[in-house]
Amino acid sequence: MDKQLFSEHLATLRKRYDEILEQCGFETLNVFSGAPSVQFLDDNYYPFRVNPQFKALVPVTDNPHSWVVYRRGQKPKLLFYRPVDFWHYVPPAPQTFWSDEYDIELLAKPDEAKAFLSGEDAAFIGETGKLEGWDIGERNPQHLIDRLHWARAYKTPYEFACLREANRIAVRAHKAAEDAFRAGASEFDINLAYLQAAGQGENTMPYGNIVGLNEHGAILHYTHLSTERLPESERRSFLIDAGADCNGYCADITRSYAYRDGEFAELVAAMHEKEQELVAGLTPGASYVDLHRSCHHKVGELLQQFGVIKTAPDSAVESGLTGTFMPHGLGHFLGLQVHDVGGHQTAPEGGTTPPPKEFPFLRTTRTIEENQVFTIEPGLYFIESLLADLKESQLADEVNWDKVEKLRPFGGVRIEDNLIVHADRVENMTRDCEADQ
């Protein structure tokens, strides 16, 4: 990663943090990376997940018991945990593209951090369970967190570079997963092919990979990973929702595939077209809620085109019929977290703008702005429980159930890209990386 790019990024962050700390009445911000937790009735630890507010300040994602101490107007201090330990990997002292931007102190024991921390005029952000009795300032003040979350929506060029690289890694791995699917691999083996191509393990992935064959594509967060290899006659469809990490920034990409030509392959191709139409609507000043509503109209068009419903798309949206076939939101903010923060926030000071009642799972209600990063992920599924409810409802007669039964064995289709909103265009990081493969 480019050293100057990160230096400019941190300069932006320091200006942002100086303003936010002043607005909130603090001089110092103490941010804890976190501490690993022991599994219940065991001596093994759960996989460590860093505090996202820590990696927002320094690109360290795998080192517990570390701190960033930021005082207004001063160079940030990194307390980097580096114990004497022959049981576990001990990371080297940082000497990389970002390390010159911090005053770095090495900690041999977690308690050594106390010598560098003060609670006077300070705020603390992080998990508090291992810090009882520590003098670290006001713990997780909501008015400070709200302003930091709001600001996280506006990405810097360094953050764009990290997100592009995460997409490049993920796109390469998606291609390996498709090849494994077409070769007849099980869900478990497809996932292994993905991880190997990405060069990242399960604990590095930003979320659990969704790898579903056939009907499993209708389970929105399916992570079971069956080891069964299907005979060729039973291979129908494949849905994969999987990402990658770069310096703590996430990719989140979904692709659906048909094993052979036919109606489901045509549905996948048609969903790609609808998804690209929605991407084009991701422009500064537009409402993400309105874009989600447009998505439902496009899903209604597909349902009508493929003979699943008898009614017009507008009517299917108005009645809620399309919600059976696409129950989730159109997408979400993307960044240091897969579902990045602030999507429902009303203003920097806080407040919540909930999604409309008819779209309860929509993760973003903000107005779209320049330098924001989103996913766009329309889907169309044949979900057993939702179809059962629909069959017992007043809308049942508006559905061609024979067509539903024909398509049900394919599970569903979802297409998801990762987008940067620029002033004059939408940058599709995912498809740009696909074009470069």
GROMACS .gro file of N, CA and C in nm, residues 6-147:
model
  426
    6PHE      N    1  -0.157   0.663   0.262
    6PHE     CA    2  -0.199   0.644   0.401
    6PHE      C    3  -0.174   0.770   0.483
    7SER      N    4  -0.063   0.838   0.459
    7SER     CA    5  -0.034   0.960   0.533
    7SER      C    6  -0.144   1.065   0.512
    8GLU      N    7  -0.190   1.078   0.389
    8GLU     CA    8  -0.298   1.171   0.360
    8GLU      C    9  -0.429   1.126   0.426
    9HIS      N   10  -0.451   0.996   0.427
    9HIS     CA   11  -0.569   0.941   0.494
    9HIS      C   12  -0.569   0.974   0.642
   10LEU      N   13  -0.455   0.952   0.707
   10LEU     CA   14  -0.449   0.978   0.850
   10LEU      C   15  -0.461   1.127   0.879
   11ALA      N   16  -0.409   1.212   0.792
   11ALA     CA   17  -0.427   1.356   0.810
   11ALA      C   18  -0.575   1.393   0.808
   12THR      N   19  -0.650   1.331   0.718
   12THR     CA   20  -0.795   1.353   0.713
   12THR      C   21  -0.861   1.305   0.842
   13LEU      N   22  -0.821   1.186   0.888
   13LEU     CA   23  -0.879   1.133   1.011
   13LEU      C   24  -0.847   1.222   1.130
   14ARG      N   25  -0.724   1.271   1.139
   14ARG     CA   26  -0.686   1.354   1.253
   14ARG      C   27  -0.768   1.482   1.258
   15LYS      N   28  -0.790   1.542   1.142
   15LYS     CA   29  -0.875   1.662   1.136
   15LYS      C   30  -1.018   1.628   1.180
   16ARG      N   31  -1.066   1.515   1.131
   16ARG     CA   32  -1.201   1.470   1.166
   16ARG      C   33  -1.212   1.442   1.316
   17TYR      N   34  -1.117   1.372   1.371
   17TYR     CA   35  -1.121   1.337   1.513
   17TYR      C   36  -1.103   1.460   1.601
   18ASP      N   37  -1.018   1.554   1.560
   18ASP     CA   38  -1.002   1.677   1.637
   18ASP      C   39  -1.135   1.749   1.649
   19GLU      N   40  -1.207   1.761   1.538
   19GLU     CA   41  -1.335   1.831   1.539
   19GLU      C   42  -1.437   1.758   1.624
   20ILE      N   43  -1.443   1.626   1.611
   20ILE     CA   44  -1.542   1.548   1.685
   20ILE      C   45  -1.512   1.550   1.834
   21LEU      N   46  -1.387   1.536   1.872
   21LEU     CA   47  -1.353   1.540   2.014
   21LEU      C   48  -1.387   1.676   2.075
   22GLU      N   49  -1.360   1.783   2.002
   22GLU     CA   50  -1.393   1.917   2.051
   22GLU      C   51  -1.544   1.933   2.066
   23GLN      N   52  -1.620   1.886   1.968
   23GLN     CA   53  -1.766   1.896   1.974
   23GLN      C   54  -1.822   1.818   2.093
   24CYS      N   55  -1.755   1.709   2.129
   24CYS     CA   56  -1.806   1.621   2.234
   24CYS      C   57  -1.745   1.650   2.371
   25GLY      N   58  -1.649   1.745   2.376
   25GLY     CA   59  -1.594   1.786   2.504
   25GLY      C   60  -1.484   1.698   2.559
   26PHE      N   61  -1.406   1.635   2.471
   26PHE     CA   62  -1.297   1.549   2.515
   26PHE      C   63  -1.165   1.597   2.455
   27GLU      N   64  -1.057   1.573   2.529
   27GLU     CA   65  -0.923   1.602   2.479
   27GLU      C   66  -0.854   1.477   2.425
   28THR      N   67  -0.889   1.362   2.479
   28THR     CA   68  -0.820   1.237   2.448
   28THR      C   69  -0.920   1.128   2.415
   29LEU      N   70  -0.880   1.042   2.323
   29LEU     CA   71  -0.958   0.925   2.289
   29LEU      C   72  -0.871   0.801   2.307
   30ASN      N   73  -0.912   0.711   2.393
   30ASN     CA   74  -0.844   0.585   2.417
   30ASN      C   75  -0.924   0.473   2.351
   31VAL      N   76  -0.864   0.407   2.253
   31VAL     CA   77  -0.935   0.304   2.177
   31VAL      C   78  -0.863   0.172   2.196
   32PHE      N   79  -0.934   0.072   2.245
   32PHE     CA   80  -0.881  -0.059   2.279
   32PHE      C   81  -0.909  -0.156   2.164
   33SER      N   82  -0.809  -0.234   2.125
   33SER     CA   83  -0.830  -0.329   2.016
   33SER      C   84  -0.920  -0.444   2.056
   34GLY      N   85  -0.922  -0.475   2.185
   34GLY     CA   86  -1.002  -0.586   2.234
   34GLY      C   87  -0.915  -0.694   2.297
   35ALA      N   88  -0.981  -0.790   2.360
   35ALA     CA   89  -0.911  -0.902   2.423
   35ALA      C   90  -0.982  -1.031   2.385
   36PRO      N   91  -0.908  -1.138   2.361
   36PRO     CA   92  -0.972  -1.264   2.325
   36PRO      C   93  -1.052  -1.322   2.440
   37SER      N   94  -1.157  -1.394   2.408
   37SER     CA   95  -1.245  -1.455   2.509
   37SER      C   96  -1.229  -1.606   2.507
   38VAL      N   97  -1.226  -1.665   2.627
   38VAL     CA   98  -1.214  -1.810   2.639
   38VAL      C   99  -1.351  -1.874   2.618
   39GLN      N  100  -1.353  -1.983   2.545
   39GLN     CA  101  -1.478  -2.055   2.523
   39GLN      C  102  -1.529  -2.114   2.654
   40PHE      N  103  -1.658  -2.122   2.666
   40PHE     CA  104  -1.723  -2.172   2.786
   40PHE      C  105  -1.679  -2.314   2.816
   41LEU      N  106  -1.636  -2.338   2.940
   41LEU     CA  107  -1.592  -2.468   2.989
   41LEU      C  108  -1.480  -2.527   2.904
   42ASP      N  109  -1.389  -2.441   2.859
   42ASP     CA  110  -1.281  -2.485   2.771
   42ASP      C  111  -1.159  -2.397   2.798
   43ASP      N  112  -1.045  -2.436   2.739
   43ASP     CA  113  -0.928  -2.351   2.749
   43ASP      C  114  -0.884  -2.300   2.614
   44ASN      N  115  -0.970  -2.312   2.514
   44ASN     CA  116  -0.947  -2.254   2.383
   44ASN      C  117  -1.020  -2.120   2.373
   45TYR      N  118  -0.968  -2.033   2.287
   45TYR     CA  119  -1.026  -1.900   2.271
   45TYR      C  120  -1.115  -1.894   2.147
   46TYR      N  121  -1.217  -1.811   2.155
   46TYR     CA  122  -1.293  -1.777   2.035
   46TYR      C  123  -1.202  -1.699   1.939
   47PRO      N  124  -1.228  -1.708   1.810
   47PRO     CA  125  -1.149  -1.626   1.716
   47PRO      C  126  -1.158  -1.478   1.753
   48PHE      N  127  -1.045  -1.412   1.749
   48PHE     CA  128  -1.040  -1.270   1.787
   48PHE      C  129  -1.091  -1.183   1.674
   49ARG      N  130  -1.179  -1.090   1.709
   49ARG     CA  131  -1.229  -0.990   1.615
   49ARG      C  132  -1.199  -0.852   1.671
   50VAL      N  133  -1.123  -0.774   1.598
   50VAL     CA  134  -1.079  -0.646   1.648
   50VAL      C  135  -1.195  -0.547   1.657
   51ASN      N  136  -1.186  -0.457   1.753
   51ASN     CA  137  -1.279  -0.345   1.764
   51ASN      C  138  -1.271  -0.262   1.636
   52PRO      N  139  -1.380  -0.246   1.563
   52PRO     CA  140  -1.373  -0.170   1.436
   52PRO      C  141  -1.329  -0.026   1.455
   53GLN      N  142  -1.355   0.033   1.573
   53GLN     CA  143  -1.308   0.170   1.596
   53GLN      C  144  -1.156   0.175   1.615
   54PHE      N  145  -1.095   0.063   1.650
   54PHE     CA  146  -0.949   0.056   1.658
   54PHE      C  147  -0.889   0.049   1.518
   55LYS      N  148  -0.941  -0.041   1.436
   55LYS     CA  149  -0.884  -0.052   1.301
   55LYS      C  150  -0.922   0.066   1.213
   56ALA      N  151  -1.018   0.148   1.257
   56ALA     CA  152  -1.046   0.273   1.186
   56ALA      C  153  -0.928   0.369   1.197
   57LEU      N  154  -0.848   0.355   1.304
   57LEU     CA  155  -0.736   0.445   1.326
   57LEU      C  156  -0.602   0.386   1.284
   58VAL      N  157  -0.589   0.254   1.289
   58VAL     CA  158  -0.462   0.190   1.254
   58VAL      C  159  -0.493   0.055   1.189
   59PRO      N  160  -0.428   0.021   1.078
   59PRO     CA  161  -0.462  -0.103   1.008
   59PRO      C  162  -0.399  -0.227   1.073
   60VAL      N  163  -0.439  -0.252   1.197
   60VAL     CA  164  -0.397  -0.371   1.270
   60VAL      C  165  -0.524  -0.446   1.310
   61THR      N  166  -0.539  -0.567   1.261
   61THR     CA  167  -0.664  -0.640   1.282
   61THR      C  168  -0.648  -0.765   1.367
   62ASP      N  169  -0.524  -0.803   1.399
   62ASP     CA  170  -0.503  -0.935   1.459
   62ASP      C  171  -0.421  -0.930   1.588
   63ASN      N  172  -0.419  -0.815   1.657
   63ASN     CA  173  -0.335  -0.802   1.775
   63ASN      C  174  -0.415  -0.752   1.895
   64PRO      N  175  -0.463  -0.842   1.981
   64PRO     CA  176  -0.538  -0.799   2.099
   64PRO      C  177  -0.449  -0.726   2.198
   65HIS      N  178  -0.511  -0.665   2.297
   65HIS     CA  179  -0.444  -0.594   2.406
   65HIS      C  180  -0.363  -0.474   2.357
   66SER      N  181  -0.398  -0.422   2.241
   66SER     CA  182  -0.330  -0.303   2.188
   66SER      C  183  -0.423  -0.182   2.199
   67TRP      N  184  -0.363  -0.063   2.189
   67TRP     CA  185  -0.439   0.060   2.207
   67TRP      C  186  -0.394   0.165   2.106
   68VAL      N  187  -0.486   0.252   2.068
   68VAL     CA  188  -0.452   0.381   2.009
   68VAL      C  189  -0.493   0.489   2.108
   69VAL      N  190  -0.397   0.574   2.141
   69VAL     CA  191  -0.425   0.688   2.228
   69VAL      C  192  -0.412   0.813   2.141
   70TYR      N  193  -0.526   0.879   2.120
   70TYR     CA  194  -0.524   0.998   2.034
   70TYR      C  195  -0.560   1.121   2.117
   71ARG      N  196  -0.465   1.215   2.121
   71ARG     CA  197  -0.488   1.344   2.187
   71ARG      C  198  -0.502   1.451   2.080
   72ARG      N  199  -0.601   1.536   2.098
   72ARG     CA  200  -0.630   1.639   1.997
   72ARG      C  201  -0.504   1.712   1.955
   73GLY      N  202  -0.483   1.718   1.823
   73GLY     CA  203  -0.372   1.794   1.768
   73GLY      C  204  -0.238   1.728   1.778
   74GLN      N  205  -0.230   1.606   1.830
   74GLN     CA  206  -0.102   1.538   1.848
   74GLN      C  207  -0.093   1.412   1.763
   75LYS      N  208   0.029   1.370   1.739
   75LYS     CA  209   0.054   1.246   1.668
   75LYS      C  210  -0.003   1.130   1.750
   76PRO      N  211  -0.079   1.039   1.687
   76PRO     CA  212  -0.138   0.930   1.765
   76PRO      C  213  -0.031   0.835   1.818
   77LYS      N  214  -0.060   0.780   1.935
   77LYS     CA  215   0.030   0.683   1.998
   77LYS      C  216  -0.033   0.544   1.985
   78LEU      N  217   0.047   0.449   1.939
   78LEU     CA  218   0.004   0.310   1.929
   78LEU      C  219   0.075   0.228   2.036
   79LEU      N  220  -0.003   0.169   2.125
   79LEU     CA  221   0.050   0.076   2.224
   79LEU      C  222   0.032  -0.064   2.167
   80PHE      N  223   0.141  -0.121   2.120
   80PHE     CA  224   0.137  -0.245   2.042
   80PHE      C  225   0.180  -0.361   2.131
   81TYR      N  226   0.088  -0.453   2.150
   81TYR     CA  227   0.111  -0.567   2.240
   81TYR      C  228   0.204  -0.668   2.173
   82ARG      N  229   0.315  -0.694   2.241
   82ARG     CA  230   0.414  -0.788   2.188
   82ARG      C  231   0.475  -0.867   2.305
   83PRO      N  232   0.405  -0.970   2.349
   83PRO     CA  233   0.447  -1.041   2.469
   83PRO      C  234   0.564  -1.136   2.443
   84VAL      N  235   0.626  -1.182   2.551
   84VAL     CA  236   0.720  -1.294   2.544
   84VAL      C  237   0.637  -1.420   2.558
   85ASP      N  238   0.625  -1.496   2.449
   85ASP     CA  239   0.528  -1.606   2.445
   85ASP      C  240   0.578  -1.713   2.349
   86PHE      N  241   0.602  -1.833   2.401
   86PHE     CA  242   0.646  -1.943   2.314
   86PHE      C  243   0.531  -2.032   2.271
   87TRP      N  244   0.409  -2.000   2.316
   87TRP     CA  245   0.292  -2.079   2.277
   87TRP      C  246   0.228  -2.026   2.149
   88HIS      N  247   0.235  -1.897   2.128
   88HIS     CA  248   0.159  -1.835   2.021
   88HIS      C  249   0.250  -1.747   1.934
   89TYR      N  250   0.199  -1.715   1.816
   89TYR     CA  251   0.269  -1.624   1.726
   89TYR      C  252   0.276  -1.485   1.788
   90VAL      N  253   0.393  -1.427   1.787
   90VAL     CA  254   0.411  -1.290   1.836
   90VAL      C  255   0.445  -1.202   1.716
   91PRO      N  256   0.361  -1.102   1.686
   91PRO     CA  257   0.386  -1.019   1.568
   91PRO      C  258   0.509  -0.934   1.587
   92PRO      N  259   0.580  -0.904   1.478
   92PRO     CA  260   0.697  -0.816   1.489
   92PRO      C  261   0.654  -0.673   1.518
   93ALA      N  262   0.747  -0.595   1.569
   93ALA     CA  263   0.720  -0.452   1.586
   93ALA      C  264   0.690  -0.391   1.450
   94PRO      N  265   0.588  -0.306   1.440
   94PRO     CA  266   0.547  -0.255   1.309
   94PRO      C  267   0.656  -0.175   1.239
   95GLN      N  268   0.688  -0.214   1.119
   95GLN     CA  269   0.778  -0.140   1.030
   95GLN      C  270   0.722  -0.154   0.889
   96THR      N  271   0.623  -0.071   0.859
   96THR     CA  272   0.551  -0.087   0.733
   96THR      C  273   0.504   0.050   0.684
   97PHE      N  274   0.416   0.050   0.586
   97PHE     CA  275   0.378   0.175   0.519
   97PHE      C  276   0.310   0.274   0.612
   98TRP      N  277   0.255   0.228   0.723
   98TRP     CA  278   0.182   0.319   0.811
   98TRP      C  279   0.254   0.351   0.941
   99SER      N  280   0.361   0.280   0.975
   99SER     CA  281   0.416   0.287   1.109
   99SER      C  282   0.479   0.422   1.144
  100ASP      N  283   0.529   0.497   1.045
  100ASP     CA  284   0.589   0.627   1.075
  100ASP      C  285   0.487   0.730   1.123
  101GLU      N  286   0.361   0.702   1.104
  101GLU     CA  287   0.256   0.798   1.141
  101GLU      C  288   0.219   0.790   1.289
  102TYR      N  289   0.281   0.697   1.363
  102TYR     CA  290   0.244   0.675   1.503
  102TYR      C  291   0.369   0.676   1.590
  103ASP      N  292   0.355   0.723   1.713
  103ASP     CA  293   0.453   0.696   1.818
  103ASP      C  294   0.419   0.559   1.874
  104ILE      N  295   0.509   0.466   1.859
  104ILE     CA  296   0.479   0.326   1.892
  104ILE      C  297   0.552   0.286   2.020
  105GLU      N  298   0.475   0.233   2.114
  105GLU     CA  299   0.530   0.175   2.237
  105GLU      C  300   0.493   0.027   2.238
  106LEU      N  301   0.590  -0.057   2.271
  106LEU     CA  302   0.567  -0.201   2.275
  106LEU      C  303   0.531  -0.244   2.416
  107LEU      N  304   0.426  -0.325   2.427
  107LEU     CA  305   0.380  -0.375   2.556
  107LEU      C  306   0.414  -0.523   2.568
  108ALA      N  307   0.483  -0.561   2.674
  108ALA     CA  308   0.511  -0.703   2.700
  108ALA      C  309   0.397  -0.768   2.776
  109LYS      N  310   0.322  -0.686   2.854
  109LYS     CA  311   0.208  -0.736   2.930
  109LYS      C  312   0.093  -0.637   2.912
  110PRO      N  313  -0.032  -0.687   2.911
  110PRO     CA  314  -0.146  -0.596   2.891
  110PRO      C  315  -0.150  -0.481   2.992
  111ASP      N  316  -0.115  -0.508   3.119
  111ASP     CA  317  -0.124  -0.404   3.221
  111ASP      C  318  -0.027  -0.288   3.199
  112GLU      N  319   0.076  -0.309   3.118
  112GLU     CA  320   0.172  -0.201   3.093
  112GLU      C  321   0.107  -0.082   3.022
  113ALA      N  322  -0.010  -0.104   2.962
  113ALA     CA  323  -0.080   0.005   2.895
  113ALA      C  324  -0.122   0.114   2.993
  114LYS      N  325  -0.143   0.078   3.119
  114LYS     CA  326  -0.192   0.175   3.217
  114LYS      C  327  -0.100   0.295   3.229
  115ALA      N  328   0.029   0.276   3.209
  115ALA     CA  329   0.125   0.386   3.224
  115ALA      C  330   0.105   0.493   3.118
  116PHE      N  331   0.037   0.459   3.009
  116PHE     CA  332   0.020   0.554   2.898
  116PHE      C  333  -0.123   0.607   2.889
  117LEU      N  334  -0.212   0.560   2.973
  117LEU     CA  335  -0.353   0.595   2.964
  117LEU      C  336  -0.392   0.690   3.076
  118SER      N  337  -0.485   0.776   3.045
  118SER     CA  338  -0.538   0.867   3.145
  118SER      C  339  -0.687   0.886   3.118
  119GLY      N  340  -0.763   0.896   3.226
  119GLY     CA  341  -0.907   0.918   3.212
  119GLY      C  342  -0.946   1.064   3.216
  120GLU      N  343  -0.849   1.153   3.236
  120GLU     CA  344  -0.881   1.295   3.247
  120GLU      C  345  -0.919   1.354   3.112
  121ASP      N  346  -1.038   1.411   3.102
  121ASP     CA  347  -1.089   1.470   2.978
  121ASP      C  348  -1.083   1.370   2.863
  122ALA      N  349  -1.104   1.241   2.895
  122ALA     CA  350  -1.085   1.136   2.795
  122ALA      C  351  -1.214   1.058   2.773
  123ALA      N  352  -1.223   1.001   2.653
  123ALA     CA  353  -1.328   0.906   2.619
  123ALA      C  354  -1.262   0.773   2.585
  124PHE      N  355  -1.332   0.666   2.611
  124PHE     CA  356  -1.284   0.532   2.581
  124PHE      C  357  -1.383   0.464   2.488
  125ILE      N  358  -1.331   0.391   2.389
  125ILE     CA  359  -1.416   0.312   2.301
  125ILE      C  360  -1.361   0.170   2.295
  126GLY      N  361  -1.443   0.075   2.328
  126GLY     CA  362  -1.402  -0.065   2.320
  126GLY      C  363  -1.479  -0.150   2.420
  127GLU      N  364  -1.444  -0.279   2.423
  127GLU     CA  365  -1.502  -0.370   2.520
  127GLU      C  366  -1.442  -0.341   2.657
  128THR      N  367  -1.524  -0.345   2.760
  128THR     CA  368  -1.479  -0.306   2.894
  128THR      C  369  -1.460  -0.424   2.988
  129GLY      N  370  -1.495  -0.544   2.945
  129GLY     CA  371  -1.497  -0.658   3.036
  129GLY      C  372  -1.365  -0.687   3.105
  130LYS      N  373  -1.253  -0.667   3.036
  130LYS     CA  374  -1.121  -0.698   3.093
  130LYS      C  375  -1.055  -0.574   3.155
  131LEU      N  376  -1.129  -0.463   3.165
  131LEU     CA  377  -1.067  -0.337   3.205
  131LEU      C  378  -1.131  -0.278   3.330
  132GLU      N  379  -1.190  -0.361   3.413
  132GLU     CA  380  -1.253  -0.312   3.534
  132GLU      C  381  -1.150  -0.246   3.624
  133GLY      N  382  -1.179  -0.124   3.668
  133GLY     CA  383  -1.089  -0.051   3.755
  133GLY      C  384  -0.984   0.032   3.682
  134TRP      N  385  -0.978   0.023   3.551
  134TRP     CA  386  -0.880   0.102   3.475
  134TRP      C  387  -0.930   0.246   3.463
  135ASP      N  388  -0.837   0.342   3.469
  135ASP     CA  389  -0.868   0.483   3.454
  135ASP      C  390  -0.854   0.519   3.306
  136ILE      N  391  -0.964   0.508   3.232
  136ILE     CA  392  -0.957   0.523   3.086
  136ILE      C  393  -1.056   0.626   3.033
  137GLY      N  394  -1.128   0.694   3.119
  137GLY     CA  395  -1.220   0.797   3.074
  137GLY      C  396  -1.363   0.747   3.061
  138GLU      N  397  -1.448   0.834   3.008
  138GLU     CA  398  -1.589   0.799   2.990
  138GLU      C  399  -1.603   0.686   2.889
  139ARG      N  400  -1.670   0.582   2.927
  139ARG     CA  401  -1.672   0.459   2.849
  139ARG      C  402  -1.783   0.461   2.744
  140ASN      N  403  -1.741   0.451   2.621
  140ASN     CA  404  -1.831   0.441   2.506
  140ASN      C  405  -1.942   0.547   2.505
  141PRO      N  406  -1.905   0.675   2.513
  141PRO     CA  407  -2.008   0.780   2.510
  141PRO      C  408  -2.082   0.781   2.376
  142GLN      N  409  -2.213   0.771   2.383
  142GLN     CA  410  -2.291   0.753   2.261
  142GLN      C  411  -2.282   0.873   2.169
  143HIS      N  412  -2.278   0.995   2.225
  143HIS     CA  413  -2.274   1.113   2.139
  143HIS      C  414  -2.144   1.121   2.060
  144LEU      N  415  -2.036   1.064   2.113
  144LEU     CA  416  -1.910   1.057   2.039
  144LEU      C  417  -1.915   0.948   1.933
  145ILE      N  418  -1.965   0.831   1.972
  145ILE     CA  419  -1.974   0.720   1.877
  145ILE      C  420  -2.064   0.756   1.760
  146ASP      N  421  -2.174   0.827   1.787
  146ASP     CA  422  -2.264   0.866   1.678
  146ASP      C  423  -2.190   0.951   1.574
  147ARG      N  424  -2.112   1.046   1.619
  147ARG     CA  425  -2.041   1.132   1.524
  147ARG      C  426  -1.934   1.054   1.447
   0.00000   0.00000   0.00000
